[in-house]
C-alpha angles and dihedrals in degrees: 000000000000126000094259092059093048091048091051093049092049092047092054095056098079093034089061095038096056098061091039091054091047093049093049093046092053095042119102095232118101121187138131092259092053091048091051092049090049091050093048093045094048092052091048091047092048091054092055092115088059091051088048092053092047094047092049091050092051096049117007099169101054114103094209092058091051093051091047091050089059090052089049090057090049087054088057092049089050092058092046093050091043092055092042090056090046092052092049092047092053091044094055 
């Protein structure tokens, strides 16, 4: 595998994790497996900025990697906003 393919694979991890975690949080099912998957996907989505940095270091010139790094940062923002809303909803 070349560096571009590794960068693209790493960039997709938080982009996929963010909607999966949102769907599972909003789903009606509640089990230990679902809770573990939510925990793992939230952590992966939160570290989207790390994946963006690694992807940009692996292949700086590729336009696809640049676009995906922006989406990785949005995945991090999603997790921060999600937990901020959760904190405010429990506080009220």
